[in-house]
Amino acid sequence: MHFCPHTDCDYRGWLGLNNLRANGHPSGGPWRQFHCTSCQGYFLETHGTLFHGKQASVERIVRVLACLAEGLGIRATARVFEVDANTVLHWLIEAAEQLRAFSAYVLCDLHLEQLQLDELYAVLRDCRAGESGEDEAIERLECSPSWVWTAMAPDSKLLLLIAGGTRTLAMAQRVVHRVVQMLAPDCVPLFLTDGLKDYGTALLTHFGSWMQPERRQDKGPLPKPRWMPLPALLYAQVVKSYRRRRIVGVTYRVVFGTLERVQQVLSACGRKINTAFVERLNLDIRQRVAAVGRRVNTLGQGEDGLQHQLVVFHAYHNFVLPHASLRQPLPVPEATNGTGSAKQWRPCTPAMAAGLTDHVWSLQEVLLFRVPPWPQPQTI
Ligand SMILES: [Zn+2]
């Protein structure tokens, strides 16, 4: 999975061209060096990752980021590892940049049957009562509530997108736009959302075309063309009914397409409309993203810190954390080293269930992945 990074090299950025030779560990360091037989250049296997040129050990950086991914705040993590909080913040920012590129590299050309879009209320900053004057005005502006938008494939639990923003049409357009870019060109999944009407507008924008309505009379000018949803587009709103804060019923309001076709897709996927997985995802986000849903008193509060933590959560959820409901039974139970009972299940992550990768990634492995600068013929 390595490529030559040198700008004047003909092989730059391309995988699998057989131009690289491993060259041992220079001055006894932890990382291998590669030699490019095309440009005669050298580079380390950490080139372009956040481990490049760091004094701190890999284990330490990975553990700090794992703590952030598990939902500990930046200051708390800094205290546990006795590192400066600004160092933790810098590592978070670098990791987020790299993980964003990793997710974009892997999550593309997706073929999905259905997609669930949702937004979750996130309180970004705790407003202290009793402060007055200019400080209070500034504080109140920064207090503006923010929302965490998610797009998930319910069968594989693959999280296509997670982003913070306002609950507006502009943000709905951005979310749908980014989702469409990740789908295969001919893929139009069934979309399920809550009752927010802006989704309908955003979906119509991206999955519509000009249609010529039929002429009503024999004579006269042709009616003006109208922007209509594509015939393949299926979109239903999921209306939940609550009793004592528990979901007791779910009904569907079909916006584009017919109820028969919506139900056809849902039954083909082996489940009726069900929102339990979104509730579970919301819980995961609240537990694993420190800036969401609790009183935040950390560095990196506000939207920037939130976006970075969401990017880390995104990669962690898709590639690192096995999901209990996705585990597959092993054909033959595997004996464990100790005295415990034999292993019955093969752990499975959302990316594995979606067919994007064949194994559970460690956080270190994800962070060491050098993302090529452009798409490659092979996948991971
Ligand atoms: Zn080269």
XYZ file of C-alpha atoms and ligand atoms in Angstrom:
381
model
C 0.000 0.000 0.000
C 2.950 2.359 -0.509
C 3.658 4.874 -3.247
C 6.543 7.186 -4.091
C 5.846 10.718 -2.781
C 8.531 12.569 -4.773
C 7.056 15.251 -7.020
C 9.482 14.777 -9.920
C 8.911 10.980 -10.074
C 6.864 9.406 -12.908
C 5.561 6.796 -10.437
C 4.486 9.389 -7.873
C 1.209 8.530 -6.099
C 0.634 5.191 -7.889
C 0.324 1.852 -6.085
C 1.435 -1.605 -7.230
C 3.924 -0.581 -9.952
C 6.743 -2.621 -8.410
C 9.056 0.396 -8.170
C 9.660 0.241 -4.391
C 12.258 -1.724 -2.398
C 12.223 -1.945 1.419
C 15.556 -0.620 2.631
C 15.670 -1.560 6.332
C 15.309 0.710 9.341
C 17.555 3.772 9.118
C 19.634 4.403 12.278
C 17.730 1.679 14.136
C 14.462 3.670 14.082
C 11.014 2.039 14.297
C 10.068 2.697 10.673
C 11.186 1.099 7.433
C 12.680 3.146 4.648
C 11.681 2.624 1.013
C 13.766 3.181 -2.075
C 12.101 4.103 -5.373
C 13.895 2.477 -8.298
C 12.406 4.991 -10.714
C 13.558 8.301 -9.203
C 16.230 6.784 -6.874
C 14.564 8.672 -3.997
C 14.089 7.473 -0.427
C 11.144 7.911 1.959
C 9.929 6.501 5.289
C 6.823 4.321 5.563
C 5.277 7.019 7.775
C 5.596 9.695 5.079
C 2.446 11.827 5.071
C 1.032 10.355 8.310
C 0.860 12.081 11.674
C 3.660 9.851 13.027
C 6.161 11.435 10.649
C 8.773 13.406 12.551
C 7.078 13.001 15.967
C 9.172 12.668 19.128
C 6.400 10.890 21.056
C 6.113 7.111 20.656
C 3.521 5.612 18.303
C 1.823 3.747 21.160
C 1.389 6.984 23.096
C -0.098 8.914 20.166
C -2.414 6.009 19.290
C -3.588 5.626 22.909
C -4.299 9.364 23.193
C -6.344 9.286 19.992
C -8.120 6.085 21.100
C -9.166 7.896 24.290
C -10.583 10.764 22.221
C -12.332 8.246 19.943
C -13.870 6.568 22.995
C -15.318 9.902 24.103
C -12.946 11.328 26.682
C -12.535 15.105 26.385
C -9.300 16.765 25.353
C -8.374 18.044 28.827
C -9.213 14.730 30.506
C -7.084 12.850 27.966
C -4.224 15.305 28.516
C -4.391 14.651 32.286
C -4.454 10.854 31.903
C -1.349 10.830 29.716
C 0.333 13.839 31.360
C 0.606 15.556 27.993
C -0.031 19.230 27.307
C -3.661 19.802 26.245
C -2.507 21.770 23.206
C -0.421 18.786 22.093
C -3.519 16.574 22.340
C -5.489 19.125 20.324
C -2.752 19.204 17.647
C -2.692 15.429 17.374
C -6.509 15.428 17.106
C -6.414 17.976 14.280
C -3.702 16.068 12.387
C -5.476 12.731 12.896
C -8.802 14.226 11.724
C -7.180 15.556 8.561
C -5.720 12.140 7.780
C -8.872 10.177 8.711
C -11.017 12.475 6.588
C -8.854 11.621 3.568
C -8.915 7.913 4.499
C -12.722 7.807 4.725
C -13.083 9.717 1.447
C -10.646 7.319 -0.248
C -12.494 4.170 0.856
C -16.124 5.356 0.879
C -16.743 5.829 -2.824
C -18.671 4.142 -5.634
C -21.071 2.636 -3.068
C -24.014 0.446 -4.060
C -26.695 0.765 -1.380
C -30.298 -0.395 -1.136
C -31.362 2.128 1.475
C -30.032 5.088 3.372
C -31.225 6.666 6.587
C -30.582 10.371 7.162
C -30.950 11.894 10.579
C -29.995 14.893 12.635
C -29.216 14.907 16.321
C -29.290 17.871 18.629
C -25.898 18.704 20.081
C -25.306 21.288 22.765
C -21.910 22.701 21.978
C -21.299 25.005 24.871
C -22.616 25.286 28.359
C -24.122 28.722 29.000
C -23.363 30.008 32.432
C -26.196 31.937 33.996
C -25.690 35.310 35.650
C -23.076 36.790 33.330
C -23.946 40.153 31.916
C -22.766 42.815 29.505
C -20.749 42.260 26.367
C -19.367 38.966 27.573
C -22.866 37.623 27.852
C -23.786 38.753 24.333
C -20.739 37.059 22.850
C -21.397 33.982 24.923
C -25.003 33.826 23.757
C -24.034 34.039 20.061
C -21.587 31.224 20.487
C -24.261 29.302 22.320
C -26.290 28.822 19.190
C -27.313 25.204 19.146
C -25.751 22.944 16.615
C -26.868 19.704 15.041
C -25.040 16.528 14.129
C -26.179 15.199 10.753
C -25.724 11.534 9.907
C -26.266 9.339 6.849
C -26.184 5.595 7.487
C -26.837 2.435 5.489
C -29.094 0.459 7.881
C -28.152 -3.067 6.733
C -24.365 -2.677 7.082
C -24.444 0.163 9.683
C -21.952 1.946 7.426
C -21.815 5.624 8.322
C -21.440 7.561 5.079
C -21.335 10.950 6.644
C -21.342 12.646 9.996
C -21.114 16.436 10.169
C -22.039 19.282 12.487
C -24.154 22.201 11.323
C -27.369 24.111 11.560
C -30.774 22.551 10.951
C -31.415 24.383 7.691
C -32.095 23.734 4.006
C -28.512 24.784 3.143
C -27.135 22.074 5.412
C -29.624 19.480 4.086
C -28.421 20.309 0.554
C -24.782 19.914 1.626
C -25.460 16.573 3.317
C -27.365 15.145 0.328
C -24.721 16.498 -2.065
C -21.885 14.789 -0.209
C -23.857 11.534 0.043
C -24.557 11.554 -3.709
C -20.825 11.938 -4.426
C -20.123 8.738 -2.476
C -22.686 6.638 -4.368
C -22.043 4.705 -7.578
C -23.263 6.723 -10.589
C -26.298 4.472 -11.212
C -27.215 4.006 -7.532
C -30.456 5.554 -6.261
C -31.153 4.079 -2.814
C -34.384 4.293 -0.857
C -34.059 7.343 1.393
C -35.590 7.342 4.870
C -35.590 10.477 7.023
C -37.456 12.096 9.879
C -40.100 14.738 9.228
C -37.740 17.613 8.326
C -39.175 18.971 5.045
C -35.801 20.264 3.768
C -34.706 16.697 2.934
C -37.426 16.492 0.283
C -36.173 19.670 -1.402
C -32.536 18.524 -1.232
C -33.336 15.063 -2.639
C -35.447 16.568 -5.422
C -32.525 18.886 -6.294
C -30.094 15.988 -6.681
C -32.403 13.276 -8.064
C -34.548 15.248 -10.460
C -34.744 16.115 -14.141
C -36.706 18.399 -16.435
C -39.887 16.737 -17.716
C -42.185 17.952 -20.439
C -45.797 17.753 -19.165
C -48.322 16.480 -21.686
C -50.392 18.991 -23.561
C -53.914 19.260 -22.127
C -55.574 20.708 -25.243
C -55.003 19.984 -28.918
C -53.836 23.484 -29.706
C -51.806 26.193 -28.032
C -48.239 26.348 -26.775
C -46.577 23.412 -25.005
C -46.725 23.686 -21.208
C -43.450 24.740 -19.555
C -41.069 21.904 -18.612
C -41.146 21.003 -14.910
C -38.380 19.770 -12.601
C -39.620 16.344 -11.449
C -38.160 13.556 -9.289
C -36.436 10.749 -11.195
C -38.749 7.720 -11.570
C -36.197 5.611 -9.657
C -36.237 7.911 -6.602
C -37.892 6.460 -3.497
C -38.195 8.622 -0.413
C -40.234 8.056 2.738
C -40.413 9.955 5.996
C -40.427 7.848 9.115
C -42.944 9.169 11.619
C -42.334 7.899 15.117
C -44.943 7.965 17.831
C -43.826 8.142 21.437
C -45.381 7.164 24.733
C -43.474 8.190 27.848
C -40.358 8.951 25.741
C -40.345 5.469 24.235
C -41.016 4.760 20.592
C -44.263 2.784 20.394
C -45.010 2.944 16.695
C -43.588 3.834 13.321
C -45.484 4.886 10.222
C -44.275 5.893 6.771
C -45.168 8.931 4.753
C -44.105 8.274 1.178
C -42.911 11.504 -0.460
C -41.438 10.241 -3.772
C -42.356 6.863 -5.283
C -45.144 4.518 -4.205
C -45.757 2.732 -0.899
C -45.626 -0.649 -2.694
C -42.121 -0.007 -4.008
C -40.911 1.363 -0.657
C -42.213 -1.744 1.094
C -40.659 -3.940 -1.613
C -37.177 -2.517 -0.901
C -37.681 -2.771 2.857
C -38.864 -6.395 2.770
C -36.050 -7.344 0.350
C -33.630 -6.110 3.011
C -35.263 -8.446 5.479
C -36.672 -5.915 7.858
C -39.618 -3.672 8.268
C -39.062 -0.005 8.881
C -37.223 0.218 12.114
C -35.469 3.089 13.761
C -33.706 1.252 16.553
C -30.354 1.476 14.770
C -30.542 5.252 14.579
C -31.350 5.498 18.271
C -28.344 3.251 18.918
C -26.138 5.425 16.699
C -27.254 8.547 18.548
C -26.303 6.901 21.817
C -22.893 5.941 20.395
C -22.277 9.502 19.265
C -23.274 10.913 22.646
C -20.943 8.485 24.392
C -18.019 8.689 21.998
C -17.900 12.330 20.950
C -17.016 14.406 23.986
C -18.328 17.666 22.543
C -21.837 16.305 21.952
C -24.641 16.184 24.439
C -22.890 17.021 27.632
C -21.669 20.121 29.334
C -18.466 20.818 27.528
C -15.563 22.472 29.201
C -12.731 21.315 27.002
C -10.286 22.786 24.604
C -11.538 22.648 21.062
C -15.099 23.364 22.083
C -17.282 24.978 19.519
C -17.730 23.851 15.973
C -14.115 23.255 14.967
C -13.324 20.874 17.800
C -16.619 19.100 17.206
C -15.904 18.569 13.494
C -12.514 17.017 14.282
C -13.962 14.666 16.874
C -16.755 13.668 14.490
C -14.205 12.789 11.797
C -12.351 10.545 14.262
C -15.651 8.949 15.359
C -16.562 8.368 11.692
C -13.465 6.273 10.897
C -13.520 4.580 14.314
C -17.161 3.499 13.877
C -16.762 2.209 10.300
C -13.370 0.451 10.459
C -12.235 -0.171 14.048
C -15.232 -0.997 16.247
C -16.822 -4.410 15.591
C -20.603 -4.100 15.751
C -22.387 -6.723 17.859
C -25.360 -7.049 15.504
C -23.068 -7.684 12.502
C -20.986 -10.528 13.960
C -20.971 -13.741 11.941
C -20.913 -17.285 13.365
C -17.637 -19.139 12.757
C -18.064 -22.409 10.838
C -15.905 -24.137 13.462
C -15.473 -22.621 16.961
C -11.853 -21.558 17.540
C -10.127 -22.580 20.756
C -8.715 -19.692 22.786
C -5.265 -19.637 24.383
C -6.589 -19.560 27.938
C -9.149 -21.723 29.678
C -12.117 -19.736 28.340
C -14.792 -21.145 26.068
C -14.082 -21.438 22.354
C -14.576 -18.413 20.112
C -17.953 -18.692 18.346
C -18.179 -15.464 16.391
C -16.217 -13.548 13.817
C -16.253 -9.846 14.711
C -17.463 -7.596 11.920
C -17.264 -3.839 11.373
C -19.662 -1.787 9.219
C -16.967 -1.444 6.517
C -16.640 -5.261 6.409
C -20.431 -5.708 6.220
C -20.503 -3.230 3.334
C -17.814 -5.230 1.500
C -15.242 -2.419 1.607
C -12.598 -4.320 3.590
C -11.998 -7.878 4.812
C -10.761 -7.327 8.369
C -11.162 -5.315 11.557
C -8.666 -2.425 11.440
C -6.746 -1.251 14.476
C -6.651 2.493 15.079
C -2.871 2.401 14.510
C -3.356 0.646 11.182
C -5.859 3.283 10.042
C -3.541 6.097 11.141
C -0.558 4.508 9.351
C -2.472 4.158 6.088
C -0.860 6.460 3.531
C -3.755 7.773 1.467
C -2.748 7.985 -2.216
C -3.324 11.418 -3.761
C -5.767 10.005 -6.336
C -8.038 6.970 -6.839
C -6.273 3.680 -7.663
C -7.352 0.620 -9.649
C -7.141 -1.575 -6.545
C -9.178 -1.228 -3.381
C -8.024 -1.891 0.180
Zn 9.972 7.739 -7.141
